[in-house]
PDB file of N, CA and C in Angstrom:
ATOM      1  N   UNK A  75     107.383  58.474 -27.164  1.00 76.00           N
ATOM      2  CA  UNK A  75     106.004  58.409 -26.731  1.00 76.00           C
ATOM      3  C   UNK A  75     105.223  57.700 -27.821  1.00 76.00           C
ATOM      4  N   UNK A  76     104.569  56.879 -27.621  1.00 74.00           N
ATOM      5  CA  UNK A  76     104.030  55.724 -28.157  1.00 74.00           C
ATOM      6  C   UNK A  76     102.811  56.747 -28.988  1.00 74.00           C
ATOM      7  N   UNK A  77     102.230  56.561 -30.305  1.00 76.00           N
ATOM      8  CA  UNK A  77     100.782  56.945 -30.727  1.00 76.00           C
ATOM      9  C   UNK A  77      99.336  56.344 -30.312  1.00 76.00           C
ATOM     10  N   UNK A  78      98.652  57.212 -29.411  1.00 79.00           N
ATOM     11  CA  UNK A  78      97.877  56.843 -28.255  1.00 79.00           C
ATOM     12  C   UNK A  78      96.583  56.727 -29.233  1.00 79.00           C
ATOM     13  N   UNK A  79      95.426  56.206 -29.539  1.00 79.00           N
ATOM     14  CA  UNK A  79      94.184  55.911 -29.967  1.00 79.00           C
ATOM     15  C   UNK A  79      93.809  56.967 -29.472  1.00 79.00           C
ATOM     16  N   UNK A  80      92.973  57.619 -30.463  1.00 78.00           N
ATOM     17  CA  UNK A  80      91.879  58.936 -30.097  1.00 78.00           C
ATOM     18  C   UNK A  80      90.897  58.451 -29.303  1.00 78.00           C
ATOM     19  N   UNK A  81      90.833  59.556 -28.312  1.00 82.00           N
ATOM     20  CA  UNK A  81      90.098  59.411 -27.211  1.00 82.00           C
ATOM     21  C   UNK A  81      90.472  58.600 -25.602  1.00 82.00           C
ATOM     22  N   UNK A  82      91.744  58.517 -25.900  1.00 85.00           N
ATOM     23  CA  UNK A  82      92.719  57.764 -24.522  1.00 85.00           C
ATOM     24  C   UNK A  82      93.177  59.006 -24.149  1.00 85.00           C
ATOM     25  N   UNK A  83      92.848  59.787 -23.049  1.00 87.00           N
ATOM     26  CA  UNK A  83      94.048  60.570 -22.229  1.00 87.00           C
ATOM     27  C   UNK A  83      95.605  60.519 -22.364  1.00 87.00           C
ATOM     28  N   UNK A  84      96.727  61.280 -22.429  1.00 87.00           N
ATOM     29  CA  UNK A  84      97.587  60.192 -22.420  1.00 87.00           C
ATOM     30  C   UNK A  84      98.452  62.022 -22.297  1.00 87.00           C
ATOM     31  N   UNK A  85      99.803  62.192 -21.873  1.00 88.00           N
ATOM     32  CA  UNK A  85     100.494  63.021 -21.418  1.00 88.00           C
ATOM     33  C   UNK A  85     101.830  62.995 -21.213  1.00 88.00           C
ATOM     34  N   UNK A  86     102.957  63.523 -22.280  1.00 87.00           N
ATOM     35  CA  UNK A  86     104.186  63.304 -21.497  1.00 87.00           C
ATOM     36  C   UNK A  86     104.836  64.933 -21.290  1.00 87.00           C
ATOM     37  N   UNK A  87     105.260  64.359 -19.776  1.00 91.00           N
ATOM     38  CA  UNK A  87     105.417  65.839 -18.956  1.00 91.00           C
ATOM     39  C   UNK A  87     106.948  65.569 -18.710  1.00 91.00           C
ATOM     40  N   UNK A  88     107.407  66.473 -19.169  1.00 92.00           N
ATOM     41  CA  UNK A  88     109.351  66.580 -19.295  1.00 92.00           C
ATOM     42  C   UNK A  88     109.450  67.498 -17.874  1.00 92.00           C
ATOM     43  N   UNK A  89     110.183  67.247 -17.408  1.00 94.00           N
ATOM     44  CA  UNK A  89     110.922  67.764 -16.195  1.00 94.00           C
ATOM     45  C   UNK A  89     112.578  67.848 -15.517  1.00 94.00           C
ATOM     46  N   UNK A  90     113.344  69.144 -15.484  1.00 92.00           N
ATOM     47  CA  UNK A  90     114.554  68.885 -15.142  1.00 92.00           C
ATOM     48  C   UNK A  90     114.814  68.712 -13.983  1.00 92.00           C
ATOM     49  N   UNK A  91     116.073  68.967 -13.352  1.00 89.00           N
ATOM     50  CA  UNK A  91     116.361  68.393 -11.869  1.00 89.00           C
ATOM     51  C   UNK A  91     116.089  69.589 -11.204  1.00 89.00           C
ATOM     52  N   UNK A  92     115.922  70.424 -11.861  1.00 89.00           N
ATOM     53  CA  UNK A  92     115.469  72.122 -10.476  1.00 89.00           C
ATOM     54  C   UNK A  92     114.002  71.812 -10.605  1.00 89.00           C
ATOM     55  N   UNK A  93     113.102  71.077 -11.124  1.00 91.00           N
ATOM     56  CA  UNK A  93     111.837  71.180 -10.739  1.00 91.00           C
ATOM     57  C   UNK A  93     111.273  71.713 -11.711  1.00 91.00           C
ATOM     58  N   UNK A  94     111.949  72.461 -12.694  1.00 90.00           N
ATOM     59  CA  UNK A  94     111.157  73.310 -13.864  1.00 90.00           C
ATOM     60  C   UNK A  94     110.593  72.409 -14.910  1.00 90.00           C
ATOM     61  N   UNK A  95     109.246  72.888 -14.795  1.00 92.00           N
ATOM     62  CA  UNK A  95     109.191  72.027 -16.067  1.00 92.00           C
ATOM     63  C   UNK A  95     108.956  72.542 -17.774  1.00 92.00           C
ATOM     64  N   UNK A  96     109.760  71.552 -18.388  1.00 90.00           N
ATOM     65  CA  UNK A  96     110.434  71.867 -19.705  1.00 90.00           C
ATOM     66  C   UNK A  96     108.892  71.883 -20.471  1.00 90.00           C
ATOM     67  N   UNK A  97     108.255  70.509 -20.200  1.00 88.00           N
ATOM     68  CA  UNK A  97     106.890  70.903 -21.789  1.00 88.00           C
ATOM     69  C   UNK A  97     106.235  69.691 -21.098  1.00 88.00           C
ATOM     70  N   UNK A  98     105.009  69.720 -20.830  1.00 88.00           N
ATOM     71  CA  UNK A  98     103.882  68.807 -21.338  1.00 88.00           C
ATOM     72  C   UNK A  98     103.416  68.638 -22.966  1.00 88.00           C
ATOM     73  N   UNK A  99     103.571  67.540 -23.429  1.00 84.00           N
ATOM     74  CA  UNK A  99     102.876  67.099 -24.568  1.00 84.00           C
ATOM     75  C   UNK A  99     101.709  66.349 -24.163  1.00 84.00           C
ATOM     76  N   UNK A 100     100.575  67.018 -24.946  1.00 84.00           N
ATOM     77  CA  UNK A 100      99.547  66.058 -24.809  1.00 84.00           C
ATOM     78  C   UNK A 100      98.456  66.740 -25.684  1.00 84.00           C
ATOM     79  N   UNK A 101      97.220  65.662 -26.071  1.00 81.00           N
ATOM     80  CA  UNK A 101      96.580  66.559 -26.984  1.00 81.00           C
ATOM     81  C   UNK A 101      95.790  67.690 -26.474  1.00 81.00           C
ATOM     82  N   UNK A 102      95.769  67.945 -25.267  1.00 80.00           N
ATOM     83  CA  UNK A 102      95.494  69.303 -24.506  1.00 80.00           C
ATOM     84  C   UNK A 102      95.938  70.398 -24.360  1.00 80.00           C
ATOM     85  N   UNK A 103      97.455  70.363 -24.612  1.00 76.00           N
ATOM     86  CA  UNK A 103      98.648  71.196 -24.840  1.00 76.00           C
ATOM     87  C   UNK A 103      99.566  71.497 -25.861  1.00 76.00           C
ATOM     88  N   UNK A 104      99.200  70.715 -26.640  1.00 69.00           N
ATOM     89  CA  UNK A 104      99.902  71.003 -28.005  1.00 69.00           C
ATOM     90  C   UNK A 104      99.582  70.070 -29.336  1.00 69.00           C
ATOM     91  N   UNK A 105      99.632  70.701 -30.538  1.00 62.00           N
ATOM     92  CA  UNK A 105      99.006  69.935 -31.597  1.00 62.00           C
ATOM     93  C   UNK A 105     100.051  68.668 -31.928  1.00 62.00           C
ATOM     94  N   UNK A 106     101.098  68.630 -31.084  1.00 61.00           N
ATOM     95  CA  UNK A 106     102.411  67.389 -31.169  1.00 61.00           C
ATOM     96  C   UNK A 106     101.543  66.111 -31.176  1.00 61.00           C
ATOM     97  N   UNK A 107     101.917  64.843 -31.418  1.00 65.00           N
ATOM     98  CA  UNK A 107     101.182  63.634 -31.339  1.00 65.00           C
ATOM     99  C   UNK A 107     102.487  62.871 -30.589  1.00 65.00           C
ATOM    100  N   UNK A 108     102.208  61.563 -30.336  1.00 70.00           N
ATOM    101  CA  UNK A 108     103.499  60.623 -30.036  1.00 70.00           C
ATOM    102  C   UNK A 108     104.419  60.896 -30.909  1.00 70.00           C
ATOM    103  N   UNK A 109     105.807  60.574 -30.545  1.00 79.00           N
ATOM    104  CA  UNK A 109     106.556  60.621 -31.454  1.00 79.00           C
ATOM    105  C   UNK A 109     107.955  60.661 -30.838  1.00 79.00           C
ATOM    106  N   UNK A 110     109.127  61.173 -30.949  1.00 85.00           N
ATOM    107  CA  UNK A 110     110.270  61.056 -30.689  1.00 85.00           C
ATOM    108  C   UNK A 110     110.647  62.325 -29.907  1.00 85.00           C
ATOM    109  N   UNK A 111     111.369  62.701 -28.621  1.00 85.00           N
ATOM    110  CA  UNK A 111     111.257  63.994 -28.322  1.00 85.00           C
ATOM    111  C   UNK A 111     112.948  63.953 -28.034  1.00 85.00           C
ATOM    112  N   UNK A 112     113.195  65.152 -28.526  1.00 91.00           N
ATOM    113  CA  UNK A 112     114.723  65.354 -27.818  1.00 91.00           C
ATOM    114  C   UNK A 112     114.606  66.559 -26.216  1.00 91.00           C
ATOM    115  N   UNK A 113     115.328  65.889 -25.242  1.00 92.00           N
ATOM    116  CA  UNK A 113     115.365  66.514 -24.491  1.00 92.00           C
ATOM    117  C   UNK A 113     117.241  67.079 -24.324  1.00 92.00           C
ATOM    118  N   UNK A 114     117.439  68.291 -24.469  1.00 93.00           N
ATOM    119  CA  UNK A 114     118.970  68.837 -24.675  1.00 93.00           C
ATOM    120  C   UNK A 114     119.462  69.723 -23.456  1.00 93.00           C
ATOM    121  N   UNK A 115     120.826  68.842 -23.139  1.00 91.00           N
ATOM    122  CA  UNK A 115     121.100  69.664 -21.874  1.00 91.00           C
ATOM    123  C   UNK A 115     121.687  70.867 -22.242  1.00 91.00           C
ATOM    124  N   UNK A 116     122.194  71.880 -21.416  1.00 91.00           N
ATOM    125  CA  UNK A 116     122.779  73.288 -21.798  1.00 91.00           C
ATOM    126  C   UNK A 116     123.959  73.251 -22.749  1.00 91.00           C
ATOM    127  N   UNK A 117     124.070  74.140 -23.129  1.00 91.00           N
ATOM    128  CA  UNK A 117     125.213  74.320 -23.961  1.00 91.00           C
ATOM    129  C   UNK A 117     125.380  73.474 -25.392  1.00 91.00           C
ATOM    130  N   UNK A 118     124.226  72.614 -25.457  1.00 92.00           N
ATOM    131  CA  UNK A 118     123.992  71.390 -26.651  1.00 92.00           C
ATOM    132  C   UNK A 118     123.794  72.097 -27.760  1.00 92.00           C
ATOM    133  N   UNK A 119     124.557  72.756 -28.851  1.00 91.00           N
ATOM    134  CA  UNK A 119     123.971  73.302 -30.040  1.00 91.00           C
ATOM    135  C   UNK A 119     123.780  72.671 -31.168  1.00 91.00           C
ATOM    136  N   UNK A 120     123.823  71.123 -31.066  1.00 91.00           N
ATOM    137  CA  UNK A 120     123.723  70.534 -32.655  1.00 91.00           C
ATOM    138  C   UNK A 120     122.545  70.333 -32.931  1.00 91.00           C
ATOM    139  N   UNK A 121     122.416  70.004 -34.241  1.00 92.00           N
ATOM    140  CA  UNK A 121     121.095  69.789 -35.550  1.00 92.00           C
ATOM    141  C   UNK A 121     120.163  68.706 -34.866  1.00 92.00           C
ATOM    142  N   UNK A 122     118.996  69.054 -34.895  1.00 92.00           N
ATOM    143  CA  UNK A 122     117.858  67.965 -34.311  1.00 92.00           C
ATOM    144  C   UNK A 122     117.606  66.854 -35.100  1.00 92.00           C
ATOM    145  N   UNK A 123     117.925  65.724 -35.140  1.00 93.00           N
ATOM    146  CA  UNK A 123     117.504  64.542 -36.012  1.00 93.00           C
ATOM    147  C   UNK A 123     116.096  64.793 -36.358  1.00 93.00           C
ATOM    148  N   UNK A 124     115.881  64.400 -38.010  1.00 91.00           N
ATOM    149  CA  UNK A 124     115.212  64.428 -38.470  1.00 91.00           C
ATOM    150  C   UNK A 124     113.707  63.656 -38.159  1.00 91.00           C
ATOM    151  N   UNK A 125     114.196  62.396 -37.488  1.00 89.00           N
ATOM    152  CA  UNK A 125     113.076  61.793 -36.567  1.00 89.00           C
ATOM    153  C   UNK A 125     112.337  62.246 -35.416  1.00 89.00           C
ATOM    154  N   UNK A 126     113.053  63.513 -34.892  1.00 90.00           N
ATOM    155  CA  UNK A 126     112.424  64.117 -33.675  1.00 90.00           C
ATOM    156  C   UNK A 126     111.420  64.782 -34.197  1.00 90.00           C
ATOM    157  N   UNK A 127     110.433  64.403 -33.319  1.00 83.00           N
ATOM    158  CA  UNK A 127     108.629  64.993 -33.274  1.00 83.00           C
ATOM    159  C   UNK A 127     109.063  66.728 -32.667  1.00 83.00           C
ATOM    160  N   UNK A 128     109.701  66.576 -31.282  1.00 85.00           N
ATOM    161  CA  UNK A 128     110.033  67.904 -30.825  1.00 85.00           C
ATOM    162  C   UNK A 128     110.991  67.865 -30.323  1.00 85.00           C
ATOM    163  N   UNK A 129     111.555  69.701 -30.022  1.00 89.00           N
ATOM    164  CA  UNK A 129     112.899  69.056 -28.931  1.00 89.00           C
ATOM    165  C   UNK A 129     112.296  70.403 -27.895  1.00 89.00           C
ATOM    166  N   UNK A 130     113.155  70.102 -26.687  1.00 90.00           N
ATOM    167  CA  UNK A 130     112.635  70.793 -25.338  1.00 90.00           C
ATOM    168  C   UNK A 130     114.530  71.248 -25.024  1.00 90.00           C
ATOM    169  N   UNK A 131     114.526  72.106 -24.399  1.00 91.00           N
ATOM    170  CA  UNK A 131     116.136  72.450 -23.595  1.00 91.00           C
ATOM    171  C   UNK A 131     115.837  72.633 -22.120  1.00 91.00           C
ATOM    172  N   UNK A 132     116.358  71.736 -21.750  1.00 92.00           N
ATOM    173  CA  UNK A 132     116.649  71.475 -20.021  1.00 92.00           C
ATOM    174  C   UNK A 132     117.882  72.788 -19.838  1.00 92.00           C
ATOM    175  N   UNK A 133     117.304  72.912 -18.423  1.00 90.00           N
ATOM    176  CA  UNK A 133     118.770  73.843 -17.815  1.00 90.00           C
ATOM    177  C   UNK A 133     119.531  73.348 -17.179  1.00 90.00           C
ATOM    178  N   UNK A 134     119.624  72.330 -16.694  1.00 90.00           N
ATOM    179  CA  UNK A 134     120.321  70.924 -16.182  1.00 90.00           C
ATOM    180  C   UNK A 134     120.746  69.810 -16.949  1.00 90.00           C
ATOM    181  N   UNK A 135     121.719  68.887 -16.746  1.00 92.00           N
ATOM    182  CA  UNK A 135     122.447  67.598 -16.761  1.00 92.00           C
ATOM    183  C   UNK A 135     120.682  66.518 -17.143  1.00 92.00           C
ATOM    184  N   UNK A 136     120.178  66.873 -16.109  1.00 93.00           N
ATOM    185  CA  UNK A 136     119.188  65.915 -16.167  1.00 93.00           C
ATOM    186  C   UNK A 136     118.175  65.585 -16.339  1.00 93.00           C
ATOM    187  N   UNK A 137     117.081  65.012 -16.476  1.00 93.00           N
ATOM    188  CA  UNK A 137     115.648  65.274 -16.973  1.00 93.00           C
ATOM    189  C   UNK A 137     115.016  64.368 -16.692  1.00 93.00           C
ATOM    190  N   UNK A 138     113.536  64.104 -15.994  1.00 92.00           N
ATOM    191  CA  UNK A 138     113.080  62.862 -15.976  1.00 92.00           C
ATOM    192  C   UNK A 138     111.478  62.996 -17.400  1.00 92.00           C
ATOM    193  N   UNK A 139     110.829  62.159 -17.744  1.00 91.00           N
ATOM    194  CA  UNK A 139     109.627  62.400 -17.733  1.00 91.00           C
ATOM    195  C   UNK A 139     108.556  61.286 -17.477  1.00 91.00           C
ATOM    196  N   UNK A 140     107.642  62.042 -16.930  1.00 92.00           N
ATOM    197  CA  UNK A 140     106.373  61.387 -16.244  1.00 92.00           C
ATOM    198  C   UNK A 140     105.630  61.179 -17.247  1.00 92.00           C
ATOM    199  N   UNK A 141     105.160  59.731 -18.004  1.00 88.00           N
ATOM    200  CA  UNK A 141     104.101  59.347 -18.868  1.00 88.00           C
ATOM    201  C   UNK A 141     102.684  59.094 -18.010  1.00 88.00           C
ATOM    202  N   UNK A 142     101.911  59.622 -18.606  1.00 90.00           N
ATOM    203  CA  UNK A 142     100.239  59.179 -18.069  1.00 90.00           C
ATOM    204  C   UNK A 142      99.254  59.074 -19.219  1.00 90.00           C
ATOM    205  N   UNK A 143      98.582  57.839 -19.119  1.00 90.00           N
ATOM    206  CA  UNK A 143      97.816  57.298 -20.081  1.00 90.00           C
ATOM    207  C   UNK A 143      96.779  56.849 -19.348  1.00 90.00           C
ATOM    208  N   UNK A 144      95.534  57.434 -19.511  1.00 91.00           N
ATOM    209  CA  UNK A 144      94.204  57.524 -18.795  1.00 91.00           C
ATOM    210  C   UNK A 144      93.152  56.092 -19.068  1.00 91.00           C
ATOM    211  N   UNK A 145      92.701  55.586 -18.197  1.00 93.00           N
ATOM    212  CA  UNK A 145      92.365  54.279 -18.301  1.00 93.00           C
ATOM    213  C   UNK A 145      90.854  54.328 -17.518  1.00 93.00           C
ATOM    214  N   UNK A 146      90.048  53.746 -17.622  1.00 92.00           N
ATOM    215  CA  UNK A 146      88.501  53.816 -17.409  1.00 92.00           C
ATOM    216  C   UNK A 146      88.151  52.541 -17.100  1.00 92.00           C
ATOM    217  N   UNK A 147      88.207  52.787 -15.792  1.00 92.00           N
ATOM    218  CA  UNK A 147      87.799  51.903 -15.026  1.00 92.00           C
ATOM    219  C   UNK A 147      89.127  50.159 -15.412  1.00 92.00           C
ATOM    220  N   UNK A 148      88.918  49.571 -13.995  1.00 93.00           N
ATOM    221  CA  UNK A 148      89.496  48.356 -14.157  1.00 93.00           C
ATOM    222  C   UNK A 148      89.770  47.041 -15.405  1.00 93.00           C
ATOM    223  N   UNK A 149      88.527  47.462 -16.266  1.00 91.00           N
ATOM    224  CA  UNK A 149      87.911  46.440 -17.687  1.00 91.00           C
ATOM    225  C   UNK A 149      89.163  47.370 -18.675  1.00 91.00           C
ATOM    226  N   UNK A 150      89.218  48.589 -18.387  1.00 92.00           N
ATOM    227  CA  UNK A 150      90.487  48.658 -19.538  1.00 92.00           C
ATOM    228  C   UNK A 150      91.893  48.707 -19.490  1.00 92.00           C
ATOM    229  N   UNK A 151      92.401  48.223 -18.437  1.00 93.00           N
ATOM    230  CA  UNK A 151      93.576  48.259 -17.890  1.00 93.00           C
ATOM    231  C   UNK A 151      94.482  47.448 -18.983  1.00 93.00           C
ATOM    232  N   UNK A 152      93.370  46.374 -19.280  1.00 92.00           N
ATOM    233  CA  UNK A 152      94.244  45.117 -20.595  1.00 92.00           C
ATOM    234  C   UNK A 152      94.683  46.445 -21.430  1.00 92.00           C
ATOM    235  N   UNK A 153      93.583  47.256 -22.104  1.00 89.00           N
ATOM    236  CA  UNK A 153      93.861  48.114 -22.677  1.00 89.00           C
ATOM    237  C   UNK A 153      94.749  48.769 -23.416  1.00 89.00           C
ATOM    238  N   UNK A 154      95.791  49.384 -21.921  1.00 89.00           N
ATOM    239  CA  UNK A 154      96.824  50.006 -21.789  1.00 89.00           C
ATOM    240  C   UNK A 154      98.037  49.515 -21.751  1.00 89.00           C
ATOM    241  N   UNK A 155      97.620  48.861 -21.025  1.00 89.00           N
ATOM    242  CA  UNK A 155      98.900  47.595 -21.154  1.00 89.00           C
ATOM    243  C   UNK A 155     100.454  47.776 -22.336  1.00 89.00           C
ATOM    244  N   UNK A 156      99.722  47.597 -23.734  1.00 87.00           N
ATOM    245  CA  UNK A 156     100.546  47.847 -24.685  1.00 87.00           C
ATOM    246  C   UNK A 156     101.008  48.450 -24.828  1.00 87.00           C
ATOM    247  N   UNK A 157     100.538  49.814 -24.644  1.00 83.00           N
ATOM    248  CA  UNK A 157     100.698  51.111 -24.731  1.00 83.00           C
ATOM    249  C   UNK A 157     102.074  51.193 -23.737  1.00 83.00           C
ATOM    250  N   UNK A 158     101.908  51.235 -22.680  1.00 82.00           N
ATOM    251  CA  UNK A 158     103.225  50.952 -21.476  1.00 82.00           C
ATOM    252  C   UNK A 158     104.235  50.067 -22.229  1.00 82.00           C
ATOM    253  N   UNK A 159     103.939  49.030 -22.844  1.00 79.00           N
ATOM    254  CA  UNK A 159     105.333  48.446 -23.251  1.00 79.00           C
ATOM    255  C   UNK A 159     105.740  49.036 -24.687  1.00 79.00           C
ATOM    256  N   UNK A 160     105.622  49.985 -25.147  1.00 68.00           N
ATOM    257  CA  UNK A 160     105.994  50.472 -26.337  1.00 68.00           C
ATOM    258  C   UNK A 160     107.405  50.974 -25.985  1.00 68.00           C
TER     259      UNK A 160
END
């Protein structure tokens, strides 16, 4: 997850394949910032790289997550832009 400029909305919502969801990060939900997230399927017991911001444990094989980065009106779409290609 890319480091979003204060005052951009911005949200990453982890989700496994039963629907549960593992963690929203965002500055609404947790003092986490962008950064590196491990998402670990069951039974995964090794050491978290030192680069990981956080880690989350799925109860499933699989995981998707949904990024959202809040944009105001059409004039800031250039904006965001970057942000998406990070």
């Amino acid at each position: 997850m890319p480091t979003v400029p204060t005052g951009r909305y911005w949200s990453l919502h982890l989700v496994d394949l039963y629907t549960h969801n593992l963690a929203i990060v965002s500055p609404r939900t947790t003092p986490l910032k962008g950064g590196r997230y491990l998402v670990s399927r069951p039974g995964w017991s090794g050491a978290t790289p030192q680069a990981i911001s956080g880690a989350f444990k799925s109860e499933g094989n699989f995981a998707f997550a949904i990024v959202r980065l809040g944009v105001d009106g059409l004039a800031d779409v250039a904006a965001v832009k970057p942000l998406q290609n990070l």
